[in-house]
Backbone as a printed PyTorch tensor [residue, N CA C, xyz], in Angstrom:
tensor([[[  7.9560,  -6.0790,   3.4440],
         [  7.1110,  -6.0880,   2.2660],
         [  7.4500,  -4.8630,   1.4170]],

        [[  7.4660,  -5.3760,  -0.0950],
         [  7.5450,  -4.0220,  -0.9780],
         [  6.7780,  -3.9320,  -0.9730]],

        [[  6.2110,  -2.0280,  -1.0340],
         [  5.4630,  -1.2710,  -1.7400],
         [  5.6390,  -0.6850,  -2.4030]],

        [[  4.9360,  -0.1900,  -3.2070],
         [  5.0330,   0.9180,  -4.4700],
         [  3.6860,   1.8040,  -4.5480]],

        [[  4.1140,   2.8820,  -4.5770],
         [  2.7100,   4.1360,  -4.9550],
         [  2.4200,   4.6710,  -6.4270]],

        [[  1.7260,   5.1070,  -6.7870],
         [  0.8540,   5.6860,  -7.2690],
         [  1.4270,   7.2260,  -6.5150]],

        [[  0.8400,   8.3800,  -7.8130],
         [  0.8160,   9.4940,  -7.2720],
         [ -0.4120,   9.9040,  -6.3120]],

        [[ -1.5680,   9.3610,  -6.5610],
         [ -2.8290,  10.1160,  -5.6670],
         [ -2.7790,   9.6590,  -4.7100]],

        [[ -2.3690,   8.6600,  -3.9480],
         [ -2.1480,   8.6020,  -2.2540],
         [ -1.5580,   9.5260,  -2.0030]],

        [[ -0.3470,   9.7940,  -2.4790],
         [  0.9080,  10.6620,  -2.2500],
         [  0.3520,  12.3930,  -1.8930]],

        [[ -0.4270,  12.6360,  -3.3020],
         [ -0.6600,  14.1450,  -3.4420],
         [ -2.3040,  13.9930,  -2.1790]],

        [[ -3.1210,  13.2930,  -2.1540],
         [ -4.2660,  13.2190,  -1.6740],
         [ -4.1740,  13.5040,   0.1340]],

        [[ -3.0010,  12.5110,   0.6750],
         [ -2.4370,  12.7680,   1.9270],
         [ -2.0440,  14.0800,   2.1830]],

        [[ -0.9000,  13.8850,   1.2800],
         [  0.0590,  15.5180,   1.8340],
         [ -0.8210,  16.6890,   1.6260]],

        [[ -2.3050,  16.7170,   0.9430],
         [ -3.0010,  17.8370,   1.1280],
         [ -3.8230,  18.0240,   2.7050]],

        [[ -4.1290,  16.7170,   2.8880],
         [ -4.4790,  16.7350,   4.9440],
         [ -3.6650,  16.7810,   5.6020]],

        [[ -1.8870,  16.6270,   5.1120],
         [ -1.0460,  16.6070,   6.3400],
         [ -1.0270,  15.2940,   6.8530]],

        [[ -0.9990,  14.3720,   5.9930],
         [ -0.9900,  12.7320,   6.6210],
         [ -0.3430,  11.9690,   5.9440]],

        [[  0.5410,  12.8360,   4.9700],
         [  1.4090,  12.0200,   4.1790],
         [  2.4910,  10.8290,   5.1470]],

        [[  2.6790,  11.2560,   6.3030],
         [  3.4500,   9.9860,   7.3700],
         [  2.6210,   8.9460,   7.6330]],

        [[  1.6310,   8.5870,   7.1860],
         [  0.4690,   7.4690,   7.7070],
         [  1.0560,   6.6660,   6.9360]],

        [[  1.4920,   6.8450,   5.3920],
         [  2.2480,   5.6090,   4.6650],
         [  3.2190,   5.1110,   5.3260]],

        [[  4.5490,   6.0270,   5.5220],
         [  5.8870,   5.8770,   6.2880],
         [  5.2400,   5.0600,   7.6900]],

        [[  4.1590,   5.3610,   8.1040],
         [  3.9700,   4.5950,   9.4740],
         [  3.6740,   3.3180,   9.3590]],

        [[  2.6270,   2.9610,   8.0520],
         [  2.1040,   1.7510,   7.9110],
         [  3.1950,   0.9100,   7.2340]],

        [[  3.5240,   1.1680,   5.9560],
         [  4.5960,   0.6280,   5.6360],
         [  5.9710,   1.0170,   5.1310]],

        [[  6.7650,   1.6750,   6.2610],
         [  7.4990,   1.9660,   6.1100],
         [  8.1770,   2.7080,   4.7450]],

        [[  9.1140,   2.1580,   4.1810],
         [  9.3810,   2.3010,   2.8430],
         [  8.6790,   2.5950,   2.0120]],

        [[  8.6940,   3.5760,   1.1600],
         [  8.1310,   2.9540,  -0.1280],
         [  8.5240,   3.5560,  -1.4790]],

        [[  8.4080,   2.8190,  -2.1990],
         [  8.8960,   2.6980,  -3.7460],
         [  8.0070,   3.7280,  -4.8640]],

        [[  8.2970,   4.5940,  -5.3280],
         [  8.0920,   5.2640,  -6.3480],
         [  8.9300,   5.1150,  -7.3490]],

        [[  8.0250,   5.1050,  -9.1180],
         [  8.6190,   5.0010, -10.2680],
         [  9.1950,   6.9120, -10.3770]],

        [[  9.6870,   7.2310, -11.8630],
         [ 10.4100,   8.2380, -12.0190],
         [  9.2910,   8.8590, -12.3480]],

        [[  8.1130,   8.3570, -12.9620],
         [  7.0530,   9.1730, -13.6270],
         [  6.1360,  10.0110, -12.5210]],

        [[  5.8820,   9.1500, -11.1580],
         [  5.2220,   9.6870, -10.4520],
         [  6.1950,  10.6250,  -9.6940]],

        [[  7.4440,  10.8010,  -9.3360],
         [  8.3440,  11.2330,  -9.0840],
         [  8.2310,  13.0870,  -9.6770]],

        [[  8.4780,  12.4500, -11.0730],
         [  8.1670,  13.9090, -11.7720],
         [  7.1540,  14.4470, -12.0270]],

        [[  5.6940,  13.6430, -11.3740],
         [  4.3400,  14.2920, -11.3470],
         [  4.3530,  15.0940,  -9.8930]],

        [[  5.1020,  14.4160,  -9.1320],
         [  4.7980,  15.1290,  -7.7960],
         [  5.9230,  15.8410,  -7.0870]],

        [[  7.1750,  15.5870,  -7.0780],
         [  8.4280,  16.2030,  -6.5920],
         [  8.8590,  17.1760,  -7.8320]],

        [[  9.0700,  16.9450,  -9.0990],
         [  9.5450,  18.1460,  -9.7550],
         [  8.6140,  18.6960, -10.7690]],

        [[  7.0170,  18.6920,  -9.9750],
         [  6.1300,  19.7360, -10.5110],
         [  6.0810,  20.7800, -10.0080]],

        [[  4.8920,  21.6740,  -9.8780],
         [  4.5320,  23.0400,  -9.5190],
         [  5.3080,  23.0890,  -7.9430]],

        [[  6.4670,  23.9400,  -7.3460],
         [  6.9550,  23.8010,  -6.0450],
         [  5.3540,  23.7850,  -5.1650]],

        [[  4.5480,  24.7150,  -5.4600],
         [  3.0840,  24.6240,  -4.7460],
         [  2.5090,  23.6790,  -4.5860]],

        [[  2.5840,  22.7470,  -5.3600],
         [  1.5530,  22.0810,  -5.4600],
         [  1.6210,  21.1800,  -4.2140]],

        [[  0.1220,  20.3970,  -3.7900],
         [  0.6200,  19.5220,  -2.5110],
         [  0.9380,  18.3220,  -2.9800]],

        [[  2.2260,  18.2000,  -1.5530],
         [  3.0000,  16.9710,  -1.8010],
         [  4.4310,  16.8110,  -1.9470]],

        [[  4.6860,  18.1330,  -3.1580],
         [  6.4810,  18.5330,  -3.5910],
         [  6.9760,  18.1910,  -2.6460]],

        [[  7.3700,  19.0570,  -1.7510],
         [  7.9660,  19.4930,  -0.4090],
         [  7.9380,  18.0120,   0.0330]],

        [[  7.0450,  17.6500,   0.6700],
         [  6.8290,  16.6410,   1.3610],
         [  7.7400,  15.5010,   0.7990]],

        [[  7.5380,  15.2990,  -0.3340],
         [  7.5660,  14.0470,  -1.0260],
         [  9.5060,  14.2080,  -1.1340]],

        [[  9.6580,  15.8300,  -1.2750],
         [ 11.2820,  15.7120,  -1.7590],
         [ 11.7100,  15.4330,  -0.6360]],

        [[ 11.4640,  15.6380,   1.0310],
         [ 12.0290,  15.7170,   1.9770],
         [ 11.8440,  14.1240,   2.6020]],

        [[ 10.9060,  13.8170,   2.1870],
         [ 10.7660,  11.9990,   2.8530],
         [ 11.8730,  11.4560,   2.4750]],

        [[ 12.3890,  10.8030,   2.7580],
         [ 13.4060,   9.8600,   3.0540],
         [ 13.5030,   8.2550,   2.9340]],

        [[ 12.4610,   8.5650,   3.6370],
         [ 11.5710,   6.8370,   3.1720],
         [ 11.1410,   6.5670,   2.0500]],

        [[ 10.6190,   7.7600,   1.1520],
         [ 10.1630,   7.4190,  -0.0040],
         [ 11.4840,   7.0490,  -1.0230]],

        [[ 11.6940,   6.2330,  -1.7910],
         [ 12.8530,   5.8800,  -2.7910],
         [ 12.2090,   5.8100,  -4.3640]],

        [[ 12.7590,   6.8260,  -4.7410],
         [ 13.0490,   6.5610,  -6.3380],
         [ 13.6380,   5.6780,  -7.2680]],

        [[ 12.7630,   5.0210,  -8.1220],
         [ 13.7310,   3.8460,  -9.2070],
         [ 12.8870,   4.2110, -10.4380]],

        [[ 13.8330,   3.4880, -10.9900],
         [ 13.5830,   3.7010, -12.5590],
         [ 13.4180,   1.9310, -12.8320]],

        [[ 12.5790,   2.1350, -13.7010],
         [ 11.5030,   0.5100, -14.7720],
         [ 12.8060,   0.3370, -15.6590]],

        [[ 12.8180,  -0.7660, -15.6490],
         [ 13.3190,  -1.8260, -16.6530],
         [ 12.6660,  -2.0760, -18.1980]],

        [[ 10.9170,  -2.5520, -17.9200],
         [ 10.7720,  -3.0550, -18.8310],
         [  9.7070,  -1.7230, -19.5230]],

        [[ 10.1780,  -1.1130, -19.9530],
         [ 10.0460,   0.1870, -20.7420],
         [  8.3310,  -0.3350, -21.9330]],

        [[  8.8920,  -1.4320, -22.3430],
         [  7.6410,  -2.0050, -23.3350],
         [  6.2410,  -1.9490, -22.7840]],

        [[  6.6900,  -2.9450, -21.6480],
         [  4.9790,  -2.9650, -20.8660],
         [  4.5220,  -1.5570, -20.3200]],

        [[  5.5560,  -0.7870, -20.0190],
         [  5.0970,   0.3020, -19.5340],
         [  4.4110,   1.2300, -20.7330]],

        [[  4.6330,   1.0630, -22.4130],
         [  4.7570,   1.6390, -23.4480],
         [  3.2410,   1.0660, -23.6060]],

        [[  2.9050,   0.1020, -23.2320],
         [  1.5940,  -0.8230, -23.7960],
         [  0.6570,  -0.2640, -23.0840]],

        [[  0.7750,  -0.2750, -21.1280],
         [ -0.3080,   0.6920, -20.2840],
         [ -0.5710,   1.7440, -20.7210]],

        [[  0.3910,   2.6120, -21.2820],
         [  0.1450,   3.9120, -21.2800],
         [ -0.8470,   3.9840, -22.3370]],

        [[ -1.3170,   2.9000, -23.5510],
         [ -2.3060,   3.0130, -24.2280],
         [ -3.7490,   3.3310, -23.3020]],

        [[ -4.0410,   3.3890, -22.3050],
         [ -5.1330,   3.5530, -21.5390],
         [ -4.7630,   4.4360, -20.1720]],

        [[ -3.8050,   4.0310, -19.5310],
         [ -2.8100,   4.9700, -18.7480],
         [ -2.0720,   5.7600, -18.5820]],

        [[ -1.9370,   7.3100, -17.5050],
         [ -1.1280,   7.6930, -17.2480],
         [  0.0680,   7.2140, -17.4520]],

        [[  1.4610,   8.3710, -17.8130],
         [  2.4890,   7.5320, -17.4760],
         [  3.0400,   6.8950, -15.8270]],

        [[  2.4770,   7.7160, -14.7890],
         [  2.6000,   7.6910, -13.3840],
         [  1.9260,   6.1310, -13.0470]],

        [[  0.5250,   5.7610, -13.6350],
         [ -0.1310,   4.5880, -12.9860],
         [  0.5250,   3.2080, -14.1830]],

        [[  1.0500,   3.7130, -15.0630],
         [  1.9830,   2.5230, -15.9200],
         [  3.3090,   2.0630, -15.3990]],

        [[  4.1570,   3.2260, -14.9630],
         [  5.3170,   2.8750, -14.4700],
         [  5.0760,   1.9430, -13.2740]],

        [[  4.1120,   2.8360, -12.0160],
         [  3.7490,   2.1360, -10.8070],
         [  3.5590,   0.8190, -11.2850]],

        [[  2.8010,   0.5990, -11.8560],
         [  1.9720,  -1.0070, -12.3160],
         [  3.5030,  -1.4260, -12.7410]],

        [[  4.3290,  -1.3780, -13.5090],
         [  5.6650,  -2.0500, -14.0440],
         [  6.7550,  -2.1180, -12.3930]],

        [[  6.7410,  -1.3900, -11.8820],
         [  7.2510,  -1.1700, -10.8150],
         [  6.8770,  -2.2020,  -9.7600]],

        [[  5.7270,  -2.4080,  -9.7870],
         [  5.1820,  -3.1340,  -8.6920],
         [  5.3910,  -4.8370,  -9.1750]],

        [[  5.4990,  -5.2670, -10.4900],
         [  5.7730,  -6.3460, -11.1950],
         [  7.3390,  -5.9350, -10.7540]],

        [[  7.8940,  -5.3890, -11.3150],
         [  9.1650,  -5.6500, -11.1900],
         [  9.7820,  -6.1630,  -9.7670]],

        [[  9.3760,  -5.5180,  -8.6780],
         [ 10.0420,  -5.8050,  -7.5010],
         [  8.8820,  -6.8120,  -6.4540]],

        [[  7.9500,  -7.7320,  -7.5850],
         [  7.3460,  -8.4810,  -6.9060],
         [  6.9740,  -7.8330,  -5.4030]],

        [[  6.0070,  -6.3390,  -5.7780],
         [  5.6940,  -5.5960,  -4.6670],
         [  4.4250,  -6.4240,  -3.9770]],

        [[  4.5020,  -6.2480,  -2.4760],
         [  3.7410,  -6.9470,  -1.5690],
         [  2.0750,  -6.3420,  -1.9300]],

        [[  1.9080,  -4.4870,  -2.4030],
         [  0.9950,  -4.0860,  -2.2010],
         [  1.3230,  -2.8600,  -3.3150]],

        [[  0.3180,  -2.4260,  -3.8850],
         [  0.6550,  -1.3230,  -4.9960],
         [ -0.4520,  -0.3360,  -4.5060]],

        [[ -0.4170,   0.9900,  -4.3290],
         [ -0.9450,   1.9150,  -3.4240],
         [ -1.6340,   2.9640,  -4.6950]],

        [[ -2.9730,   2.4090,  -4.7910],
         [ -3.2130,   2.9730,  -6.6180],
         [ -5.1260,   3.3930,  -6.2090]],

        [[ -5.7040,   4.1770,  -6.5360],
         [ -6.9200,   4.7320,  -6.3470],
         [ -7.3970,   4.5880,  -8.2070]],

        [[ -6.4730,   5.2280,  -9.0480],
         [ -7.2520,   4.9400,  -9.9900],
         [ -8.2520,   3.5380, -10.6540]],

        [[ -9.3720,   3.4800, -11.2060],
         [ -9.9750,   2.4570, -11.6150],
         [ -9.1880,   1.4100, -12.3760]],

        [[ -9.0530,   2.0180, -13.9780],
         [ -8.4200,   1.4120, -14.4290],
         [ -7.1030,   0.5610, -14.4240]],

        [[ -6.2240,   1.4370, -13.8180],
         [ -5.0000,   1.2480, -13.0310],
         [ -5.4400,   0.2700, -12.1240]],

        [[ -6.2250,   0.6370, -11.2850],
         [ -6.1540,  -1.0060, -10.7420],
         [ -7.0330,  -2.4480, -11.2730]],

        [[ -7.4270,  -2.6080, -12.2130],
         [ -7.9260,  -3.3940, -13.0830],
         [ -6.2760,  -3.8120, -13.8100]],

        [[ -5.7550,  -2.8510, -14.1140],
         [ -4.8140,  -3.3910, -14.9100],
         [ -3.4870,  -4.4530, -14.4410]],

        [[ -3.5150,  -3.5590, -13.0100],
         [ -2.8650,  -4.5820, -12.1080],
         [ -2.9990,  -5.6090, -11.4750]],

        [[ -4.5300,  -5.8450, -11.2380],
         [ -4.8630,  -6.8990, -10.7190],
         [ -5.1130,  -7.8550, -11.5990]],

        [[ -5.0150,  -7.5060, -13.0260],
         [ -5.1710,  -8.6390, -14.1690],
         [ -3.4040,  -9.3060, -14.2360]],

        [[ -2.3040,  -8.3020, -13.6850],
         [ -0.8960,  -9.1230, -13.8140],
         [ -0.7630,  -9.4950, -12.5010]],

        [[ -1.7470,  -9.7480, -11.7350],
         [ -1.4190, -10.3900, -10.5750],
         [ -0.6100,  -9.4690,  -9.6710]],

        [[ -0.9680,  -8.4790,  -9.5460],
         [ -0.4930,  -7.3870,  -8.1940],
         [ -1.4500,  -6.8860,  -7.4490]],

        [[ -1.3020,  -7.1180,  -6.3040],
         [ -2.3140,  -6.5480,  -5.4260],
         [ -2.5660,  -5.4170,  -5.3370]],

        [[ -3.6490,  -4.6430,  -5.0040],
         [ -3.4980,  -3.1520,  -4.9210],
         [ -5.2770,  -2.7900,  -3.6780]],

        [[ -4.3710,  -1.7100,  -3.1880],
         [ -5.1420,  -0.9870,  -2.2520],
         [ -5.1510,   0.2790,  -2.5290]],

        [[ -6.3210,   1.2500,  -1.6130],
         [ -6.0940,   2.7180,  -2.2670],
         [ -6.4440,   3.6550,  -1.1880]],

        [[ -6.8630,   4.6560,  -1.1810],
         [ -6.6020,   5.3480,   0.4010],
         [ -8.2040,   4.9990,   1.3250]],

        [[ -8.6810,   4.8190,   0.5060],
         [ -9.5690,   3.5380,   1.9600],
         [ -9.2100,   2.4480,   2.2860]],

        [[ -8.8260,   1.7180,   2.0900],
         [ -8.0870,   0.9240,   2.3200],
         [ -6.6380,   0.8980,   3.2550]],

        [[ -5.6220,   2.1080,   3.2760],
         [ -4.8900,   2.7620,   3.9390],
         [ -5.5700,   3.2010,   5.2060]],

        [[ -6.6380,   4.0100,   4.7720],
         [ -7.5040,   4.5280,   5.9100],
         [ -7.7500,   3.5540,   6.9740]],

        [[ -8.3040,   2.7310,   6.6900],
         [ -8.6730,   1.2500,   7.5770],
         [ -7.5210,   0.8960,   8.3490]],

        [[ -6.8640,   0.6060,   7.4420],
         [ -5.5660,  -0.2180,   7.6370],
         [ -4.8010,   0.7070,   9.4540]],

        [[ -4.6540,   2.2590,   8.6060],
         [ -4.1300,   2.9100,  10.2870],
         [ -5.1460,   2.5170,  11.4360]],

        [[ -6.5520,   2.7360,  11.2480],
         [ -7.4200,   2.9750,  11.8280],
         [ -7.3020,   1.4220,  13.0450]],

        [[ -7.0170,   0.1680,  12.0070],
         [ -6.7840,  -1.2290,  12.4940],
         [ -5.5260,  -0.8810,  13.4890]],

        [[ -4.4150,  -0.0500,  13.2840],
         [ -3.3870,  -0.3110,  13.6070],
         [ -3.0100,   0.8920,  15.0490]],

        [[ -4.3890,   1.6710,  15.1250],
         [ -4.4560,   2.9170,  16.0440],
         [ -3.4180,   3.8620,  15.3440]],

        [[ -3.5770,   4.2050,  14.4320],
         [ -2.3610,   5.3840,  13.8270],
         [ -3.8520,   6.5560,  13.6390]],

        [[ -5.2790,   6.0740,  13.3280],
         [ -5.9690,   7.4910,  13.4770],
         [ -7.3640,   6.7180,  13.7670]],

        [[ -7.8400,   7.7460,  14.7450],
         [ -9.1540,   7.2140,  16.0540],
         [-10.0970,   7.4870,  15.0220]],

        [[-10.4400,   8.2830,  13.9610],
         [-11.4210,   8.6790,  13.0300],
         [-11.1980,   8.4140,  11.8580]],

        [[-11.2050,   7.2710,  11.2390],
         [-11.1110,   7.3440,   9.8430],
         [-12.0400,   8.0320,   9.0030]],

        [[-13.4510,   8.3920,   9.7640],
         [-14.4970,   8.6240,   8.9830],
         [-14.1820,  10.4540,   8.5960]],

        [[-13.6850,  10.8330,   9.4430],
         [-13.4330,  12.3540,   9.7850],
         [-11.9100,  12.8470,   8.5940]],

        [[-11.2680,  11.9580,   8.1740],
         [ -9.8770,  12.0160,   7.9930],
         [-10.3640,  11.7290,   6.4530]],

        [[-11.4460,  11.0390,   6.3620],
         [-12.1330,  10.7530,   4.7130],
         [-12.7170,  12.1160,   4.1930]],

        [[-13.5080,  12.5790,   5.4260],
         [-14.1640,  13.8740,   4.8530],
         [-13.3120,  15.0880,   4.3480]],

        [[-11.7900,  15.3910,   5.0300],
         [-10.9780,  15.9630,   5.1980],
         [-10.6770,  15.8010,   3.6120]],

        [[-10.4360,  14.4620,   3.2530],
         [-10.2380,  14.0740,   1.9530],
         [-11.0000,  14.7490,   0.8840]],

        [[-12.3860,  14.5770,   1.0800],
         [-13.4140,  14.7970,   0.4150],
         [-13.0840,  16.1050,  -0.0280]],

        [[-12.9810,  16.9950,   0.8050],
         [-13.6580,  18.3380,   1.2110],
         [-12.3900,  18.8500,   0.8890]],

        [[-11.1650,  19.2570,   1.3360],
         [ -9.8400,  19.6010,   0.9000],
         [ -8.9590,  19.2240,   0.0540]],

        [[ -9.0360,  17.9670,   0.0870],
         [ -8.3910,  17.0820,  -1.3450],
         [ -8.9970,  17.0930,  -2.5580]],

        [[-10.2660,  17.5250,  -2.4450],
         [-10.9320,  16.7840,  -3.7650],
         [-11.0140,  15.6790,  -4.0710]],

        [[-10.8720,  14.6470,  -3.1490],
         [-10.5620,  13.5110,  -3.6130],
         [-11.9030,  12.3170,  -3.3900]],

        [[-12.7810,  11.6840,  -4.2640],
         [-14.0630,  11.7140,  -4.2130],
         [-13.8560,  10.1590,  -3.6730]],

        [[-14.7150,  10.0600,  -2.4800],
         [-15.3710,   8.9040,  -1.6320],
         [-16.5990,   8.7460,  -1.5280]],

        [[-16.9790,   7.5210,  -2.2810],
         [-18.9320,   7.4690,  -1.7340],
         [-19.2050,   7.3580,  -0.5780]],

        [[-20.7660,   7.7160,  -0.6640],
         [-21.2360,   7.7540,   0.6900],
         [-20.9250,   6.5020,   1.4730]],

        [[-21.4870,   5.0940,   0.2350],
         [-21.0580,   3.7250,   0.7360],
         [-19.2810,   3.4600,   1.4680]],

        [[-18.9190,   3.7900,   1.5090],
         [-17.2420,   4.3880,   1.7770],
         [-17.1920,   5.0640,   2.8390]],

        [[-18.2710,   6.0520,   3.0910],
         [-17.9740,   7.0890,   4.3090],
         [-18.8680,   6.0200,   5.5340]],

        [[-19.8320,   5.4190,   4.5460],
         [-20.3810,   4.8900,   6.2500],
         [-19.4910,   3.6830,   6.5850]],

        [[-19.0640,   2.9870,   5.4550],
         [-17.6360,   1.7060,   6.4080],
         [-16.6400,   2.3370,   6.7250]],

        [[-16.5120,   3.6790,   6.9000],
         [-15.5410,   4.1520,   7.4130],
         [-15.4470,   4.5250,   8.9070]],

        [[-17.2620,   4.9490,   8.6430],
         [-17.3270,   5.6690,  10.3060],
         [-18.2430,   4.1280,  10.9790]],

        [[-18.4070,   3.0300,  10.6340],
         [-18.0850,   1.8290,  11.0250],
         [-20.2000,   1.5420,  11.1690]],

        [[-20.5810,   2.4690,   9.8180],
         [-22.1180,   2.4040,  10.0820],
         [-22.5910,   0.6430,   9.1560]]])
């Protein structure tokens, strides 16, 4: 199955140190150039660089259809436009996207999309982590990365 990411799985993980939970779940995965240059040739500090330049699994491509990507960006990042063109383009199995809109936009061209609860589950289904609920807070709390409460209790399986 193709995948394709989004930058905030990417940067949201590699701030807990779980950026391999993707590589574990699905192997491969596909990044556009935009999220590329949001997260590998930004701030060397920032979380994720490192990570993201040294994965292996992760693969870089460049969009084709430049237009549609020209049209998202009226409401979108360039990172969640390319992804969304990216994920059309290679008839991706799953598009790995947290933003709202971004995923409204994709699921209106018919691409599926999941986001790091959804990931979360997914290891949790697959025994890659015994606590999803603990690994959310981690999120919360170090990432910045905001989960409702409704979220934390299907996580810790309330």
């Amino acid at each position: 199955m193709i995948v394709v990411a989004d930058s905030s799985p990417l940067i949201a993980l590699s701030r807990v140190g779980k950026l391999h939970l993707l590589r574990d779940i699905f192997g491969t995965l596909l990044i556009p150039d935009a999220v590329w240059l949001e997260v590998a040739d930004s701030d060397p500090g920032r979380p994720g660089t490192g990570e993201l330049r040294a994965a292996s699994w992760i693969e870089r491509r460049s969009i084709a259809d430049t237009a549609l990507a020209n049209l998202l960006r009226r409401d979108l990042g360039a990172g969640e436009s390319e992804a969304i063109v990216l994920a059309r383009e290679t008839s991706a199995g799953v598009l790995l996207m947290d933003e709202r809109l971004g995923r409204s936009a994709a699921t209106r061209l018919g691409i599926p999309v999941t986001g790091l609860i959804g990931i979360l589950l997914e290891a949790r289904r697959l025994g890659l982590v015994s606590d999803p609920a603990a690994l959310a807070l981690a999120l919360r709390t170090t990432a910045g990365f905001w989960i409702s409460d409704d979220l934390m209790d299907l996580l810790s399986g309330n």
